[in-house]
Tab-separated table of C-alpha atoms in Angstrom:
chain	number	residue	atom	x	y	z
A	1	UNK	CA	-11.924	7.903	21.031
A	2	UNK	CA	-12.019	4.615	22.953
A	3	UNK	CA	-8.609	3.104	23.746
A	4	UNK	CA	-9.662	-0.120	21.990
A	5	UNK	CA	-10.268	1.502	18.580
A	6	UNK	CA	-7.547	0.619	16.041
A	7	UNK	CA	-4.672	3.028	15.502
A	8	UNK	CA	-1.998	2.568	12.852
A	9	UNK	CA	1.216	4.364	11.939
A	10	UNK	CA	2.593	4.786	8.432
A	11	UNK	CA	6.247	5.820	8.028
A	12	UNK	CA	7.170	7.165	4.613
A	13	UNK	CA	10.799	6.788	3.556
A	14	UNK	CA	11.137	8.955	0.431
A	15	UNK	CA	14.475	7.666	-0.869
A	16	UNK	CA	15.139	5.556	-3.986
A	17	UNK	CA	18.341	4.572	-5.720
A	18	UNK	CA	16.651	4.887	-9.147
A	19	UNK	CA	13.326	6.458	-10.103
A	20	UNK	CA	11.166	3.912	-11.937
A	21	UNK	CA	9.611	5.245	-15.117
A	22	UNK	CA	6.010	4.608	-14.019
A	23	UNK	CA	6.347	5.970	-10.462
A	24	UNK	CA	4.633	9.180	-9.361
A	25	UNK	CA	5.069	8.618	-5.600
A	26	UNK	CA	6.694	11.258	-3.418
A	27	UNK	CA	10.180	9.794	-3.740
A	28	UNK	CA	13.629	11.180	-4.554
A	29	UNK	CA	17.002	9.936	-5.695
A	30	UNK	CA	20.168	11.436	-4.235
A	31	UNK	CA	20.675	13.719	-7.251
A	32	UNK	CA	17.055	14.922	-7.126
A	33	UNK	CA	17.288	15.793	-3.435
A	34	UNK	CA	20.326	18.042	-3.549
A	35	UNK	CA	21.498	19.603	-0.305
A	36	UNK	CA	19.538	20.182	2.865
A	37	UNK	CA	17.759	16.813	3.054
A	38	UNK	CA	19.907	14.289	4.840
A	39	UNK	CA	19.165	10.602	4.380
A	40	UNK	CA	21.583	9.905	7.230
A	41	UNK	CA	19.538	12.082	9.617
A	42	UNK	CA	16.144	10.789	8.522
A	43	UNK	CA	15.489	8.476	11.478
A	44	UNK	CA	16.076	11.364	13.893
A	45	UNK	CA	13.850	13.646	11.818
A	46	UNK	CA	11.023	11.093	11.826
A	47	UNK	CA	11.398	10.718	15.608
A	48	UNK	CA	10.871	14.473	15.933
A	49	UNK	CA	7.553	14.200	14.099
A	50	UNK	CA	6.481	11.241	16.243
A	51	UNK	CA	7.135	13.260	19.396
A	52	UNK	CA	5.145	16.256	18.098
A	53	UNK	CA	2.364	13.954	16.868
A	54	UNK	CA	2.029	12.574	20.385
A	55	UNK	CA	1.588	16.095	21.751
A	56	UNK	CA	-1.110	16.740	19.132
A	57	UNK	CA	-2.942	13.492	19.887
A	58	UNK	CA	-3.020	14.386	23.561
A	59	UNK	CA	-4.303	17.868	22.735
A	60	UNK	CA	-7.137	16.348	20.717
A	61	UNK	CA	-7.993	13.801	23.399
A	62	UNK	CA	-7.040	10.942	21.065
A	63	UNK	CA	-4.102	9.520	23.016
A	64	UNK	CA	-4.050	6.270	24.956
A	65	UNK	CA	-4.217	3.777	22.103
A	66	UNK	CA	-1.501	1.243	21.425
A	67	UNK	CA	-0.408	0.961	17.822
A	68	UNK	CA	-1.951	-2.090	16.148
A	69	UNK	CA	-0.173	-1.853	12.778
A	70	UNK	CA	2.961	-0.127	11.464
A	71	UNK	CA	3.867	0.129	7.785
A	72	UNK	CA	7.143	1.431	6.348
A	73	UNK	CA	6.596	2.472	2.731
A	74	UNK	CA	8.304	4.591	0.149
A	75	UNK	CA	10.419	4.901	-1.772
A	76	UNK	CA	12.600	2.077	-0.626
A	77	UNK	CA	12.666	1.967	3.192
A	78	UNK	CA	15.470	-0.599	3.159
A	79	UNK	CA	17.834	1.918	1.531
A	80	UNK	CA	18.197	3.176	5.096
A	81	UNK	CA	20.466	1.174	7.399
A	82	UNK	CA	18.548	-1.501	9.261
A	83	UNK	CA	19.524	0.195	12.504
A	84	UNK	CA	17.699	3.345	11.351
A	85	UNK	CA	14.512	1.420	10.586
A	86	UNK	CA	14.781	-0.253	13.985
A	87	UNK	CA	15.254	3.173	15.591
A	88	UNK	CA	12.137	4.550	13.881
A	89	UNK	CA	10.102	1.562	15.050
A	90	UNK	CA	11.498	2.029	18.570
A	91	UNK	CA	10.318	5.657	18.487
A	92	UNK	CA	6.789	4.445	17.714
A	93	UNK	CA	6.968	1.787	20.429
A	94	UNK	CA	8.411	4.109	23.070
A	95	UNK	CA	5.930	6.886	22.327
A	96	UNK	CA	2.652	5.019	21.880
A	97	UNK	CA	3.317	1.374	22.666
A	98	UNK	CA	2.810	-1.556	20.321
A	99	UNK	CA	-0.008	-4.044	20.735
A	100	UNK	CA	1.232	-7.518	21.640
A	101	UNK	CA	0.066	-8.822	18.244
A	102	UNK	CA	1.084	-5.733	16.264
A	103	UNK	CA	1.714	-6.197	12.550
A	104	UNK	CA	4.895	-4.388	11.444
A	105	UNK	CA	5.651	-4.338	7.716
A	106	UNK	CA	8.383	-2.874	5.579
A	107	UNK	CA	8.499	-2.641	1.830
A	108	UNK	CA	11.786	-3.674	0.217
A	109	UNK	CA	13.315	-4.079	-3.207
A	110	UNK	CA	14.791	-7.537	-3.796
A	111	UNK	CA	18.256	-6.021	-4.278
A	112	UNK	CA	18.118	-3.789	-1.192
A	113	UNK	CA	18.388	-6.393	1.605
A	114	UNK	CA	20.473	-9.385	2.623
A	115	UNK	CA	19.954	-12.177	5.127
A	116	UNK	CA	21.601	-10.230	7.954
A	117	UNK	CA	19.310	-7.235	7.307
A	118	UNK	CA	16.192	-9.399	7.406
A	119	UNK	CA	17.279	-11.137	10.608
A	120	UNK	CA	17.975	-7.744	12.199
A	121	UNK	CA	14.551	-6.457	11.138
A	122	UNK	CA	12.853	-9.462	12.732
A	123	UNK	CA	14.848	-8.970	15.921
A	124	UNK	CA	13.813	-5.296	15.963
A	125	UNK	CA	10.121	-6.255	15.921
A	126	UNK	CA	9.199	-6.349	12.223
A	127	UNK	CA	6.790	-9.156	11.329
A	128	UNK	CA	6.304	-8.804	7.542
A	129	UNK	CA	8.256	-7.807	4.459
A	130	UNK	CA	6.674	-6.831	1.151
A	131	UNK	CA	9.013	-7.276	-1.819
A	132	UNK	CA	8.488	-5.210	-4.959
A	133	UNK	CA	8.903	-8.067	-7.436
A	134	UNK	CA	6.583	-6.547	-10.126
A	135	UNK	CA	7.475	-9.190	-12.754
A	136	UNK	CA	9.627	-12.256	-13.304
A	137	UNK	CA	10.252	-11.381	-16.969
A	138	UNK	CA	13.432	-9.405	-17.738
A	139	UNK	CA	12.062	-7.322	-20.620
A	140	UNK	CA	9.025	-6.299	-18.518
A	141	UNK	CA	11.269	-5.280	-15.633
A	142	UNK	CA	13.383	-3.261	-18.074
A	143	UNK	CA	10.312	-1.388	-19.360
A	144	UNK	CA	9.380	-0.591	-15.740
A	145	UNK	CA	12.984	0.554	-15.027
A	146	UNK	CA	13.274	-2.003	-12.243
A	147	UNK	CA	16.906	-2.732	-11.463
A	148	UNK	CA	16.807	-6.096	-9.698
A	149	UNK	CA	17.665	-9.447	-11.272
A	150	UNK	CA	14.549	-11.671	-11.191
A	151	UNK	CA	16.752	-14.535	-10.022
A	152	UNK	CA	17.360	-12.549	-6.826
A	153	UNK	CA	13.713	-12.857	-5.733
A	154	UNK	CA	13.756	-16.558	-4.700
A	155	UNK	CA	16.881	-15.882	-2.663
A	156	UNK	CA	15.467	-12.950	-0.672
A	157	UNK	CA	12.156	-14.757	-0.111
A	158	UNK	CA	14.045	-17.732	1.313
A	159	UNK	CA	16.078	-15.408	3.530
A	160	UNK	CA	12.952	-13.641	4.798
A	161	UNK	CA	11.302	-16.948	5.669
A	162	UNK	CA	14.491	-18.095	7.397
A	163	UNK	CA	14.466	-14.874	9.422
A	164	UNK	CA	10.887	-15.579	10.550
A	165	UNK	CA	9.163	-12.845	8.538
A	166	UNK	CA	5.863	-13.227	6.720
A	167	UNK	CA	6.371	-12.533	3.013
A	168	UNK	CA	4.257	-10.573	0.547
A	169	UNK	CA	5.112	-10.208	-3.143
A	170	UNK	CA	3.905	-7.270	-5.255
A	171	UNK	CA	3.181	-7.642	-8.971
A	172	UNK	CA	2.203	-5.156	-11.685
A	173	UNK	CA	0.224	-6.233	-14.743
A	174	UNK	CA	-0.439	-4.468	-18.022
A	175	UNK	CA	3.072	-3.150	-18.686
A	176	UNK	CA	3.500	-2.123	-22.350
A	177	UNK	CA	4.902	-5.102	-24.230
A	178	UNK	CA	3.889	-7.667	-21.593
A	179	UNK	CA	2.091	-10.638	-23.156
A	180	UNK	CA	-0.445	-12.805	-21.361
A	181	UNK	CA	2.187	-15.552	-21.463
A	182	UNK	CA	4.676	-13.202	-19.750
A	183	UNK	CA	2.104	-12.485	-17.074
A	184	UNK	CA	1.372	-16.168	-16.512
A	185	UNK	CA	5.092	-16.764	-16.100
A	186	UNK	CA	5.305	-14.043	-13.440
A	187	UNK	CA	2.354	-15.432	-11.472
A	188	UNK	CA	3.784	-18.955	-11.736
A	189	UNK	CA	7.112	-17.682	-10.395
A	190	UNK	CA	5.289	-16.143	-7.427
A	191	UNK	CA	3.393	-19.331	-6.663
A	192	UNK	CA	6.597	-21.367	-6.786
A	193	UNK	CA	7.895	-19.247	-3.885
A	194	UNK	CA	4.783	-19.855	-1.721
A	195	UNK	CA	4.510	-16.355	-0.208
A	196	UNK	CA	1.952	-15.658	2.495
A	197	UNK	CA	0.406	-12.778	0.581
A	198	UNK	CA	0.253	-11.477	-2.991
A	199	UNK	CA	-0.667	-8.032	-4.315
A	200	UNK	CA	-1.318	-7.506	-8.036
A	201	UNK	CA	-1.912	-3.993	-9.336
A	202	UNK	CA	-2.911	-2.785	-12.788
A	203	UNK	CA	-0.320	-0.408	-14.194
A	204	UNK	CA	-1.473	3.186	-14.417
A	205	UNK	CA	0.600	5.628	-16.445
A	206	UNK	CA	0.446	8.929	-14.604
A	207	UNK	CA	1.083	12.340	-16.196
A	208	UNK	CA	4.511	13.694	-15.348
A	209	UNK	CA	6.217	10.298	-15.256
A	210	UNK	CA	8.940	9.195	-17.656
A	211	UNK	CA	6.706	6.394	-18.940
A	212	UNK	CA	3.924	8.873	-19.713
A	213	UNK	CA	6.378	10.906	-21.800
A	214	UNK	CA	7.478	7.771	-23.656
A	215	UNK	CA	3.870	6.869	-24.455
A	216	UNK	CA	3.189	10.423	-25.600
A	217	UNK	CA	6.193	10.264	-27.945
A	218	UNK	CA	4.985	6.949	-29.366
A	219	UNK	CA	7.889	4.931	-27.936
A	220	UNK	CA	5.552	2.715	-25.912
A	221	UNK	CA	1.901	1.718	-26.396
A	222	UNK	CA	-0.571	2.939	-23.832
A	223	UNK	CA	-2.445	0.821	-21.298
A	224	UNK	CA	-5.044	-1.563	-22.765
A	225	UNK	CA	-8.014	-1.976	-20.429
A	226	UNK	CA	-9.162	-5.241	-22.010
A	227	UNK	CA	-5.657	-6.685	-21.689
A	228	UNK	CA	-5.548	-5.708	-18.028
A	229	UNK	CA	-8.959	-7.274	-17.391
A	230	UNK	CA	-7.759	-10.538	-18.960
A	231	UNK	CA	-4.631	-10.496	-16.790
A	232	UNK	CA	-6.682	-9.841	-13.653
A	233	UNK	CA	-8.767	-12.905	-14.431
A	234	UNK	CA	-5.577	-14.915	-14.991
A	235	UNK	CA	-4.036	-13.974	-11.639
A	236	UNK	CA	-7.312	-14.479	-9.790
A	237	UNK	CA	-7.756	-17.935	-11.298
A	238	UNK	CA	-4.182	-19.050	-10.646
A	239	UNK	CA	-4.099	-17.762	-7.078
A	240	UNK	CA	-7.467	-19.295	-6.261
A	241	UNK	CA	-6.342	-22.655	-7.645
A	242	UNK	CA	-3.262	-22.437	-5.420
A	243	UNK	CA	-5.339	-21.822	-2.295
A	244	UNK	CA	-5.123	-18.044	-2.006
A	245	UNK	CA	-8.291	-16.098	-1.282
A	246	UNK	CA	-8.959	-12.560	-2.447
A	247	UNK	CA	-9.868	-10.205	0.383
A	248	UNK	CA	-9.497	-6.873	-1.428
A	249	UNK	CA	-9.673	-6.243	-5.159
A	250	UNK	CA	-5.882	-6.283	-5.620
A	251	UNK	CA	-4.858	-8.487	-2.692
A	252	UNK	CA	-4.856	-12.214	-1.921
A	253	UNK	CA	-3.708	-14.139	1.178
A	254	UNK	CA	-3.157	-17.784	2.050
A	255	UNK	CA	-5.384	-17.376	5.107
A	256	UNK	CA	-7.339	-14.572	6.795
A	257	UNK	CA	-4.513	-14.272	9.342
A	258	UNK	CA	-2.085	-13.374	6.528
A	259	UNK	CA	-4.097	-10.423	5.226
A	260	UNK	CA	-2.337	-7.065	5.497
A	261	UNK	CA	-4.119	-5.614	8.520
A	262	UNK	CA	-2.601	-2.174	7.994
A	263	UNK	CA	-4.120	-1.791	4.538
A	264	UNK	CA	-7.442	-3.245	5.693
A	265	UNK	CA	-7.494	-0.425	8.265
A	266	UNK	CA	-7.279	2.099	5.410
A	267	UNK	CA	-10.197	0.498	3.589
A	268	UNK	CA	-12.237	0.511	6.790
A	269	UNK	CA	-11.426	4.187	7.462
A	270	UNK	CA	-9.696	3.543	10.793
A	271	UNK	CA	-7.349	6.113	12.311
A	272	UNK	CA	-3.687	6.354	11.402
A	273	UNK	CA	-0.902	8.904	11.593
A	274	UNK	CA	1.398	9.241	8.589
A	275	UNK	CA	5.012	10.140	9.384
A	276	UNK	CA	7.267	11.603	6.697
A	277	UNK	CA	7.221	14.056	3.783
A	278	UNK	CA	3.897	13.993	1.945
A	279	UNK	CA	2.449	11.378	4.309
A	280	UNK	CA	-1.330	11.436	4.811
A	281	UNK	CA	-3.161	10.881	8.103
A	282	UNK	CA	-6.757	10.267	9.176
A	283	UNK	CA	-8.052	10.971	12.667
A	284	UNK	CA	-11.675	11.039	13.834
A	285	UNK	CA	-13.094	12.218	10.513
A	286	UNK	CA	-10.290	14.654	9.716
A	287	UNK	CA	-7.678	14.187	6.991
A	288	UNK	CA	-4.365	15.997	6.864
A	289	UNK	CA	-1.117	15.657	4.970
A	290	UNK	CA	2.466	16.811	5.300
A	291	UNK	CA	4.545	19.087	3.112
A	292	UNK	CA	6.014	17.027	0.289
A	293	UNK	CA	9.663	17.918	-0.049
A	294	UNK	CA	12.088	16.367	2.459
A	295	UNK	CA	13.940	19.668	2.920
A	296	UNK	CA	10.767	21.587	3.822
A	297	UNK	CA	9.647	18.679	5.997
A	298	UNK	CA	12.914	18.599	7.954
A	299	UNK	CA	12.978	22.376	8.368
A	300	UNK	CA	9.482	22.468	9.865
A	301	UNK	CA	10.489	19.878	12.428
A	302	UNK	CA	13.752	21.669	13.228
A	303	UNK	CA	11.571	24.718	13.944
A	304	UNK	CA	9.510	22.634	16.384
A	305	UNK	CA	6.401	22.557	14.189
A	306	UNK	CA	4.357	19.690	12.831
A	307	UNK	CA	4.966	19.583	9.059
A	308	UNK	CA	1.258	19.550	8.170
A	309	UNK	CA	0.518	21.272	4.880
A	310	UNK	CA	-3.260	21.097	4.842
A	311	UNK	CA	-6.183	19.751	6.882
A	312	UNK	CA	-9.647	18.721	5.712
A	313	UNK	CA	-12.585	18.030	8.018
A	314	UNK	CA	-14.798	15.502	6.241
A	315	UNK	CA	-18.502	16.209	5.926
A	316	UNK	CA	-21.037	13.525	6.775
A	317	UNK	CA	-21.655	13.065	3.031
A	318	UNK	CA	-17.924	12.630	2.335
A	319	UNK	CA	-17.631	10.077	5.133
A	320	UNK	CA	-20.574	8.099	3.741
A	321	UNK	CA	-19.219	8.211	0.175
A	322	UNK	CA	-15.754	7.101	1.292
A	323	UNK	CA	-17.214	4.188	3.217
A	324	UNK	CA	-18.758	3.018	-0.059
A	325	UNK	CA	-15.665	3.752	-2.158
A	326	UNK	CA	-13.335	1.870	0.193
A	327	UNK	CA	-15.606	-0.698	1.812
A	328	UNK	CA	-16.897	-2.104	-1.483
A	329	UNK	CA	-13.345	-3.299	-2.231
A	330	UNK	CA	-13.373	-5.872	0.568
A	331	UNK	CA	-14.516	-9.472	0.276
A	332	UNK	CA	-16.953	-9.058	3.184
A	333	UNK	CA	-18.904	-6.597	1.095
A	334	UNK	CA	-20.659	-3.425	2.149
A	335	UNK	CA	-23.945	-3.096	4.059
A	336	UNK	CA	-26.030	-0.772	1.881
A	337	UNK	CA	-27.957	1.953	3.671
A	338	UNK	CA	-30.757	4.023	2.208
A	339	UNK	CA	-33.722	3.111	0.038
A	340	UNK	CA	-32.295	4.614	-3.157
A	341	UNK	CA	-29.007	2.718	-2.890
A	342	UNK	CA	-30.724	-0.569	-2.017
A	343	UNK	CA	-32.960	-0.135	-5.054
A	344	UNK	CA	-29.826	-0.402	-7.209
A	345	UNK	CA	-28.908	-3.882	-5.962
A	346	UNK	CA	-31.275	-6.113	-7.992
A	347	UNK	CA	-30.176	-4.621	-11.306
A	348	UNK	CA	-26.498	-5.028	-10.439
A	349	UNK	CA	-27.133	-8.639	-9.437
A	350	UNK	CA	-28.819	-9.182	-12.803
A	351	UNK	CA	-25.789	-7.658	-14.535
A	352	UNK	CA	-23.463	-10.034	-12.694
A	353	UNK	CA	-21.729	-7.320	-10.649
A	354	UNK	CA	-22.962	-8.359	-7.179
A	355	UNK	CA	-23.456	-11.706	-5.473
A	356	UNK	CA	-27.197	-12.516	-5.253
A	357	UNK	CA	-27.282	-14.008	-1.753
A	358	UNK	CA	-25.470	-11.087	-0.173
A	359	UNK	CA	-27.577	-8.546	-2.058
A	360	UNK	CA	-30.757	-10.193	-0.763
A	361	UNK	CA	-29.490	-9.398	2.737
A	362	UNK	CA	-28.728	-5.776	1.799
A	363	UNK	CA	-24.980	-6.306	1.345
A	364	UNK	CA	-23.139	-5.281	-1.825
A	365	UNK	CA	-20.500	-7.964	-2.376
A	366	UNK	CA	-18.624	-7.875	-5.649
A	367	UNK	CA	-18.419	-10.776	-8.062
A	368	UNK	CA	-15.236	-10.999	-10.110
A	369	UNK	CA	-16.954	-9.035	-12.869
A	370	UNK	CA	-17.917	-6.517	-10.215
A	371	UNK	CA	-14.307	-6.241	-9.094
A	372	UNK	CA	-13.341	-5.326	-12.646
A	373	UNK	CA	-16.072	-2.662	-12.683
A	374	UNK	CA	-15.879	-1.515	-9.061
A	375	UNK	CA	-15.932	2.177	-9.992
A	376	UNK	CA	-19.212	1.644	-11.819
A	377	UNK	CA	-20.706	-0.053	-8.758
A	378	UNK	CA	-19.547	2.770	-6.486
A	379	UNK	CA	-20.986	5.407	-8.818
A	380	UNK	CA	-24.387	3.782	-8.768
A	381	UNK	CA	-24.438	3.303	-4.992
A	382	UNK	CA	-23.516	6.902	-4.191
A	383	UNK	CA	-25.569	8.573	-6.930
């Protein structure tokens, strides 16, 4: 692997103060964890995996690349002391080196950081913070089991900007009981704060979550696809009018420089190593993922072993299909290879799913209608 090829690092912090009703991520509250999984020792545990990962990269002949992007996700990474997050970033820097223009992001809840924390993160080398705002409407936040006061969001955004961090705000649309007017109010609240980047995700209600149980019992209505499509059009219109450009189906930035480079690397199937319980990695056409529970994860590392649960070597067909599945999501579009796939383009242009000029050049670039039906486009291109 050439030293110039991109290499990212994802650090999963699996701790939350409260489990949101819609969340099916690999996260744990203190009562769910029980004994044997120390939040206080987590930075040291992650450093152990980084050290073993370096040995494995050298064994595979994949060492020698500086890290171009780092992303702390969760969970709520900022539940850890800022010094611990700085220590984990230092482990990455000391082991692999950071590119001079490296993008370093942490997710945060609005009620999990103060000005001093954000200043300390910037001084430690972080460049971005992504706040889980989700909504500006109290009853929507209550349905999602979000604990922060919406009035806290302007304060933490101002603090982050003062600290010199780029700011992204995350929204969720389609929550049961959320009206289109509620959604417009949330998007307007985001625009008033002038973040550098906005993510807006359609709510999915996953089996096994508290919200799924509430829907099953009839306490909440289920997701309405037409309602979500309307709300996607609303956010796309309002962000475009405010000067934000979409670059991935669920993501908008004020300029190309403000796009989340770490996530773009996922969609372009670049290499990354995922640190933490349940974290996924991708290296040179091979996927692997760690054991999920923090206790099992920590024990593997204490035993001097990488905590990998399973490895999958991708076939050429899987690689090609994933390039379509992920690449079609980006604003640049996807060069379409193969006579059968190219034969699909004119019909999808006629149906309003693809942009005509790009399709004429053999590139599948989604229209807004195509973004709403991206799975349909993918199915037809890989059939």
